[in-house]
XYZ file of C-alpha atoms in Angstrom:
473
model
C 48.200 -10.867 38.342
C 45.683 -8.020 38.145
C 47.801 -6.256 35.512
C 48.064 -9.465 33.490
C 44.274 -9.904 33.628
C 43.775 -6.426 32.244
C 46.213 -7.097 29.418
C 44.578 -10.441 28.638
C 41.125 -8.828 28.581
C 42.386 -6.088 26.226
C 44.068 -8.567 23.849
C 40.973 -10.800 23.816
C 38.705 -7.853 22.942
C 41.106 -6.705 20.243
C 41.203 -10.226 18.796
C 37.384 -10.372 18.703
C 37.184 -6.971 17.034
C 39.698 -8.073 14.391
C 37.720 -11.268 13.783
C 34.488 -9.295 13.522
C 36.059 -6.855 11.082
C 37.467 -9.678 9.013
C 34.072 -11.374 8.859
C 32.478 -8.133 7.740
C 35.171 -7.447 5.186
C 34.758 -10.863 3.645
C 30.957 -10.713 3.584
C 29.860 -12.049 0.224
C 29.352 -9.149 -2.204
C 26.495 -10.958 -3.896
C 24.638 -11.503 -0.603
C 24.951 -7.823 0.286
C 23.785 -6.786 -3.184
C 20.826 -9.175 -2.986
C 19.746 -7.851 0.438
C 20.155 -4.290 -0.821
C 17.949 -4.943 -3.840
C 15.175 -6.405 -1.670
C 15.493 -3.445 0.684
C 15.442 -0.910 -2.159
C 12.597 -2.382 -4.212
C 9.609 -0.574 -2.583
C 11.345 2.803 -2.813
C 12.173 2.376 -6.516
C 8.716 0.954 -7.303
C 6.956 3.826 -5.519
C 8.911 6.347 -7.595
C 8.035 4.480 -10.795
C 4.382 4.600 -9.707
C 4.542 8.339 -9.087
C 6.084 8.952 -12.505
C 3.512 6.660 -14.107
C 0.632 8.627 -12.567
C 2.341 11.891 -13.608
C 0.532 14.124 -11.123
C 1.932 17.509 -10.044
C 3.231 17.775 -6.478
C 0.998 18.936 -3.636
C -2.316 18.698 -5.499
C -5.085 16.115 -5.263
C -6.183 14.155 -8.272
C -9.690 12.686 -7.943
C -11.179 9.540 -9.419
C -14.784 10.605 -9.947
C -16.364 7.245 -10.792
C -16.256 3.670 -9.607
C -14.441 1.207 -11.875
C -16.377 -0.932 -14.356
C -15.464 -4.097 -16.307
C -14.072 -1.886 -19.072
C -11.405 -0.527 -16.718
C -8.288 -2.671 -17.171
C -5.574 -0.423 -15.735
C -5.405 -2.113 -12.307
C -6.254 -5.625 -11.179
C -8.761 -6.373 -8.427
C -10.364 -2.895 -8.620
C -12.304 -1.680 -5.607
C -16.021 -0.935 -6.125
C -16.623 0.237 -2.541
C -14.699 3.487 -2.365
C -13.727 6.372 -4.636
C -10.111 7.459 -4.563
C -8.237 10.722 -4.367
C -4.446 10.687 -4.670
C -1.686 13.198 -3.992
C 2.104 13.248 -3.977
C 3.730 15.710 -1.583
C 7.114 17.371 -1.838
C 8.125 18.682 1.593
C 11.478 20.114 0.523
C 10.002 23.619 0.304
C 8.359 23.471 3.704
C 5.246 22.229 5.509
C 1.999 21.327 3.736
C -1.430 22.013 5.249
C -3.866 19.139 4.704
C -7.590 19.831 5.059
C -9.876 16.839 5.658
C -13.578 17.735 5.138
C -16.571 16.555 7.136
C -17.991 13.272 5.828
C -20.988 12.745 8.178
C -21.412 8.964 8.587
C -19.669 8.037 5.335
C -16.547 5.904 5.855
C -13.257 7.468 4.763
C -9.543 6.875 5.161
C -6.665 9.256 4.453
C -3.679 6.927 4.200
C -0.377 8.823 4.421
C 2.688 6.829 3.353
C 6.383 7.510 3.094
C 8.259 6.512 -0.042
C 9.278 3.201 1.551
C 5.509 2.314 1.613
C 5.146 2.524 5.397
C 1.897 4.140 6.560
C 2.884 6.692 9.210
C -0.407 8.577 9.637
C -4.060 8.072 8.795
C -6.824 10.556 9.585
C -9.982 8.480 9.153
C -13.398 7.539 10.459
C -11.537 5.339 12.928
C -8.962 7.825 14.190
C -10.548 11.294 14.158
C -14.232 10.716 13.362
C -16.526 12.270 10.753
C -15.835 15.978 11.343
C -12.387 15.967 9.701
C -9.906 18.714 10.496
C -6.605 20.249 9.436
C -3.128 18.740 9.721
C 0.350 20.134 9.172
C 2.679 17.699 7.405
C 6.423 18.370 7.730
C 9.525 16.635 6.407
C 12.318 14.896 8.320
C 14.562 17.990 8.250
C 11.964 20.572 9.288
C 13.531 23.045 11.744
C 10.294 23.934 13.531
C 10.058 27.364 11.922
C 7.033 28.685 10.017
C 6.816 31.846 7.875
C 5.934 35.032 9.782
C 2.725 35.321 7.775
C 1.444 31.954 9.025
C -2.037 32.230 10.564
C -2.345 31.580 14.342
C -4.754 28.666 13.820
C -2.127 26.928 11.669
C 0.634 27.579 14.200
C -1.557 25.892 16.816
C -1.391 22.655 14.822
C 2.267 22.275 15.822
C 1.281 21.783 19.461
C -0.785 18.593 19.245
C -1.425 15.411 17.284
C -2.283 17.414 14.150
C 1.427 17.942 13.438
C 2.429 14.986 11.254
C 6.165 14.377 10.852
C 7.049 12.433 7.724
C 10.145 10.183 7.668
C 10.694 11.177 4.009
C 10.486 14.412 2.027
C 8.260 12.823 -0.568
C 4.891 11.512 0.591
C 2.087 9.533 -1.020
C -1.491 10.201 0.130
C -4.322 7.877 -0.828
C -7.851 8.900 0.177
C -10.692 6.367 0.137
C -14.312 7.524 0.528
C -17.270 5.168 0.770
C -19.012 5.495 -2.571
C -22.273 3.584 -2.503
C -24.232 3.678 -5.743
C -23.822 5.880 -8.814
C -26.698 7.991 -7.525
C -24.394 9.097 -4.691
C -21.617 10.348 -6.982
C -22.486 14.050 -6.475
C -22.276 13.635 -2.679
C -18.937 11.843 -2.814
C -17.500 14.244 -5.383
C -18.397 17.194 -3.162
C -16.548 15.536 -0.278
C -13.560 14.917 -2.559
C -13.442 18.613 -3.428
C -13.145 19.366 0.284
C -9.716 17.695 0.465
C -7.170 20.475 0.075
C -3.383 20.838 0.173
C -1.680 24.183 0.753
C 2.032 24.970 0.768
C 2.613 27.119 3.857
C 4.093 30.486 2.873
C 3.017 30.301 -0.781
C -0.336 31.871 -1.762
C -2.804 29.469 -3.393
C -2.896 31.425 -6.660
C 0.897 31.224 -6.980
C 0.894 27.540 -6.003
C -1.427 26.675 -8.895
C 0.883 28.483 -11.321
C 3.861 26.271 -10.449
C 2.289 22.941 -11.467
C 4.726 20.821 -13.403
C 5.024 17.245 -14.541
C 7.208 15.045 -12.298
C 8.461 13.439 -15.505
C 10.431 16.604 -16.222
C 12.843 15.705 -13.409
C 16.075 14.832 -15.278
C 17.250 12.591 -12.432
C 14.689 9.952 -13.400
C 14.821 10.300 -17.165
C 15.398 6.572 -17.728
C 12.212 5.655 -15.842
C 10.203 8.309 -17.677
C 11.453 7.060 -21.037
C 10.528 3.470 -20.133
C 7.014 4.572 -19.147
C 6.438 6.738 -22.211
C 7.890 4.161 -24.593
C 5.102 1.673 -23.878
C 2.130 0.855 -21.670
C 4.268 -0.928 -19.052
C 3.025 -1.067 -15.469
C 5.335 0.249 -12.705
C 6.355 -3.302 -11.629
C 7.223 -4.078 -15.251
C 9.260 -0.874 -15.509
C 11.314 -1.878 -12.454
C 11.644 -5.463 -13.668
C 13.244 -4.272 -16.922
C 15.830 -2.060 -15.186
C 19.466 -3.062 -15.402
C 21.529 -2.989 -12.218
C 23.024 0.421 -12.992
C 19.615 2.083 -13.399
C 18.126 0.324 -10.373
C 20.894 1.146 -7.888
C 21.599 4.652 -9.211
C 17.875 5.448 -8.944
C 17.826 3.990 -5.439
C 20.712 6.139 -4.202
C 19.240 9.250 -5.840
C 15.955 8.626 -4.020
C 17.666 8.154 -0.638
C 18.889 11.752 -0.711
C 15.361 13.052 -0.092
C 13.985 9.885 1.450
C 16.460 8.669 4.060
C 16.414 5.188 5.604
C 14.433 4.613 8.778
C 16.285 4.569 12.071
C 15.863 0.778 12.400
C 17.563 0.296 9.021
C 21.096 0.962 10.304
C 22.252 -2.703 9.964
C 21.369 -2.833 6.254
C 22.842 0.659 5.798
C 26.133 -0.610 7.254
C 26.077 -3.601 4.900
C 25.317 -1.453 1.840
C 28.364 0.716 2.500
C 30.562 -2.304 1.677
C 29.380 -2.186 -1.942
C 29.631 1.582 -2.231
C 25.978 2.434 -1.542
C 25.751 5.206 1.041
C 22.608 7.228 1.903
C 22.931 10.821 0.719
C 25.473 9.956 -1.963
C 24.565 9.183 -5.586
C 26.104 5.966 -6.863
C 27.987 5.979 -10.167
C 27.766 2.363 -11.191
C 30.697 2.516 -13.592
C 32.991 3.635 -10.758
C 32.562 0.296 -8.964
C 35.138 -2.406 -9.485
C 34.305 -5.331 -11.732
C 33.528 -7.742 -8.874
C 31.007 -5.348 -7.336
C 29.355 -4.698 -10.699
C 29.043 -8.423 -11.365
C 27.528 -8.993 -7.909
C 24.966 -6.209 -8.378
C 24.037 -7.379 -11.870
C 23.328 -10.912 -10.719
C 21.651 -9.821 -7.473
C 19.088 -7.627 -9.252
C 18.010 -10.478 -11.499
C 17.701 -12.969 -8.647
C 16.132 -10.649 -6.073
C 13.427 -9.359 -8.416
C 12.595 -12.924 -9.426
C 12.305 -13.973 -5.774
C 10.164 -10.953 -4.862
C 7.723 -11.834 -7.646
C 7.204 -15.416 -6.498
C 6.803 -14.679 -2.802
C 3.409 -15.511 -1.272
C 3.394 -13.081 1.660
C -0.232 -13.730 2.610
C -0.824 -17.212 4.083
C -3.891 -19.410 3.637
C -6.494 -19.525 6.378
C -9.535 -21.748 5.803
C -8.764 -21.639 2.042
C -8.678 -17.831 2.051
C -5.526 -15.779 1.708
C -5.789 -13.602 4.770
C -3.279 -11.583 6.775
C -4.954 -9.681 9.631
C -1.753 -8.024 10.869
C 1.619 -6.568 9.858
C 0.802 -4.874 6.525
C 1.315 -1.155 6.121
C 4.112 -0.934 8.714
C 6.971 -3.357 8.119
C 9.875 -2.614 10.429
C 12.949 -4.470 9.162
C 11.019 -7.256 7.377
C 12.270 -6.182 3.970
C 11.309 -9.205 1.867
C 7.760 -9.079 3.211
C 7.568 -5.353 2.466
C 8.898 -5.892 -1.052
C 6.488 -8.758 -1.764
C 3.505 -6.726 -0.532
C 4.647 -3.782 -2.687
C 4.742 -6.036 -5.742
C 1.358 -7.670 -5.093
C -0.459 -4.538 -3.885
C 1.528 -1.317 -3.566
C 0.099 0.967 -0.904
C -1.339 -1.685 1.411
C -3.092 -0.046 4.341
C -2.985 -0.818 8.044
C -5.224 -3.771 8.968
C -6.892 -1.625 11.626
C -8.419 0.347 8.741
C -9.317 -2.485 6.344
C -8.541 -6.129 5.598
C -9.078 -7.922 2.288
C -9.323 -11.737 2.472
C -9.132 -13.306 -1.018
C -9.880 -16.801 -2.309
C -10.164 -18.743 -5.545
C -10.874 -22.050 -3.761
C -14.061 -23.660 -2.512
C -14.512 -25.532 0.769
C -13.080 -28.685 -0.849
C -9.917 -26.833 -1.949
C -10.974 -26.969 -5.610
C -10.581 -23.988 -7.966
C -13.712 -21.830 -8.240
C -15.248 -22.557 -11.645
C -17.824 -20.394 -13.441
C -19.584 -23.452 -14.823
C -20.685 -24.360 -11.292
C -22.903 -22.703 -8.678
C -21.678 -21.790 -5.179
C -22.947 -20.357 -1.944
C -20.886 -18.282 0.478
C -22.336 -19.186 3.854
C -21.984 -16.980 6.924
C -23.201 -18.423 10.205
C -24.953 -15.906 12.449
C -21.750 -15.289 14.388
C -19.686 -15.146 11.163
C -21.187 -11.953 9.734
C -18.033 -9.815 9.310
C -17.583 -7.754 12.508
C -17.022 -4.146 11.499
C -17.516 -0.609 12.728
C -18.074 0.542 9.121
C -19.180 -1.947 6.438
C -18.096 -5.018 4.477
C -18.416 -6.160 0.879
C -17.952 -9.166 -1.401
C -16.679 -8.733 -4.994
C -16.214 -11.235 -7.833
C -13.318 -11.114 -10.321
C -12.636 -13.070 -13.510
C -9.560 -15.193 -14.239
C -7.526 -12.052 -15.028
C -8.700 -10.410 -11.772
C -10.980 -7.807 -13.388
C -14.667 -7.066 -12.830
C -17.188 -9.186 -14.703
C -19.784 -7.797 -17.112
C -23.229 -9.157 -16.258
C -26.867 -8.408 -17.166
C -27.792 -6.841 -13.814
C -24.586 -4.725 -13.604
C -23.921 -5.976 -10.093
C -20.248 -6.339 -9.300
C -20.315 -6.548 -5.523
C -22.621 -6.786 -2.535
C -22.113 -4.520 0.475
C -23.582 -4.564 3.942
C -24.463 -0.874 3.779
C -25.736 -0.489 0.207
C -27.492 -3.779 -0.597
C -30.531 -5.212 1.165
C -29.599 -8.863 1.544
C -32.061 -11.385 2.978
C -30.945 -13.244 6.072
C -32.022 -16.774 6.898
C -34.476 -17.343 9.794
C -31.603 -18.430 12.075
C -29.675 -15.202 11.399
C -27.191 -16.763 8.982
C -26.556 -15.349 5.505
C -26.112 -16.990 2.103
C -24.654 -15.224 -0.936
C -25.193 -17.047 -4.238
C -22.360 -17.144 -6.744
C -23.600 -18.312 -10.132
C -23.837 -17.241 -13.751
C -27.642 -17.237 -13.969
C -30.238 -15.996 -11.508
C -30.916 -18.229 -8.481
C -34.595 -17.191 -8.717
C -36.575 -14.148 -7.661
C -36.612 -15.226 -4.012
C -32.795 -15.205 -3.771
C -31.905 -12.532 -6.314
C -31.122 -9.920 -3.641
C -28.265 -12.188 -2.498
C -27.001 -13.032 -6.006
C -23.529 -12.125 -7.202
C -22.994 -13.039 -10.891
C -19.870 -14.979 -11.858
C -18.289 -15.576 -15.293
C -19.387 -18.590 -17.309
C -16.943 -21.438 -17.929
C -13.783 -19.869 -16.495
C -12.043 -19.700 -13.116
C -12.803 -16.752 -10.859
C -11.932 -15.375 -7.436
C -13.674 -13.381 -4.727
C -12.506 -10.685 -2.322
C -14.129 -9.987 1.026
C -13.344 -6.446 2.177
C -13.907 -5.482 5.812
C -13.571 -1.770 6.577
C -12.613 -0.692 10.104
C -12.721 -4.309 11.357
C -13.421 -5.126 14.963
C -10.925 -6.681 17.364
C -11.965 -10.292 16.713
C -10.986 -9.949 13.031
C -7.559 -8.504 13.826
C -6.832 -11.101 16.506
C -7.859 -14.040 14.338
C -10.843 -15.013 16.495
C -13.384 -14.453 13.727
C -13.734 -17.335 11.274
C -13.942 -16.805 7.524
C -17.040 -18.129 5.694
C -17.198 -21.325 3.670
C -17.568 -21.258 -0.106
C -19.536 -24.416 -0.930
C -20.591 -25.940 -4.273
C -24.364 -25.751 -4.595
């Protein structure tokens, strides 16, 4: 009887394995292709963004001024911080990042892998105002440094200042609190303090090897699409055929491998010939697979574009958690990449947005509004908060007083006797008494507002804090 039981158990297990294998083998090719496209989208879009910016590897590029209404290159531009951007290539070894002292000025060094996950972030919140140095290494780093490496750099490998990247290519986005135009020289000096150094290569030699990323022949099709017209990176990806999209994706995975939690999707992708570390040749696929990939790209990109990943809360679109680090939530990651590539961790900043008033009606420039904060509704932050108005195309609005936002640190706003705060949204002045709290809006067209909270306190992240009401006046 015991022997029979063993045989029965073995046959049952074998039967289940065969069933499982059959189910996997008959998995719909289209479904796998669709899931793969959603999974791949942020990686392909990030590469298109890098090629669009056309910055040499391992060097910072600085934006020296705040955006104005004449700037139309990005929607919903930020008037609170000045940016510095860098793209790292860790294939040749570790990169030393120097973060300068910023005194009490808010800053964030967001370090992202090519899948758009934020994996490190020296900032006012994490390391304080004194800055420091960090050694960034790739996923295949063997722990060895050149013999000429200075002792103080070697010491970085022994504590939190060693940053291990999941991918060999890295995107760094630095934000520094800007204030007014009068503070430009201060902020620009801080920007100049951000440095990147390839360990083992002298600085003078490093500067001689600058080259355009668009010279990389592997991504010639993307470069040609960018240089042919003024298309944005999302538009470049949207116009890709299936062959370009999936071949680009597999090329990128060679240097930017999947995350460890991605193994289920990696197993699925192998059924349509997509394997990490191996470049796909689309024409080598059979006709059924090609048809599935062609249709999946069209449908997946369309679905990504219409996703609304940020839910409504009190008529504001607000998501206090989950951005910047996505796990296996691939559709959410793709939708965030499309709506705002490079979203940061909510612990560093959150950006509630609305185009609706308290009555759920569209904000209209022909009307007057007041944004009312009760005393206990003033945005809780360890840094500062701001409110910015945008026109119907989500750009800044030209106005006679050249005021595009109000911030808690830069503007002296008058509070009401009970400690509450009113901000007046209207096209003309609300009068001298209220002008310090006035934010001009466009005349006779819809508009929207963004409330940015930098280094928010716990009650914001946990959803305890309540967003203000936007009421017709």
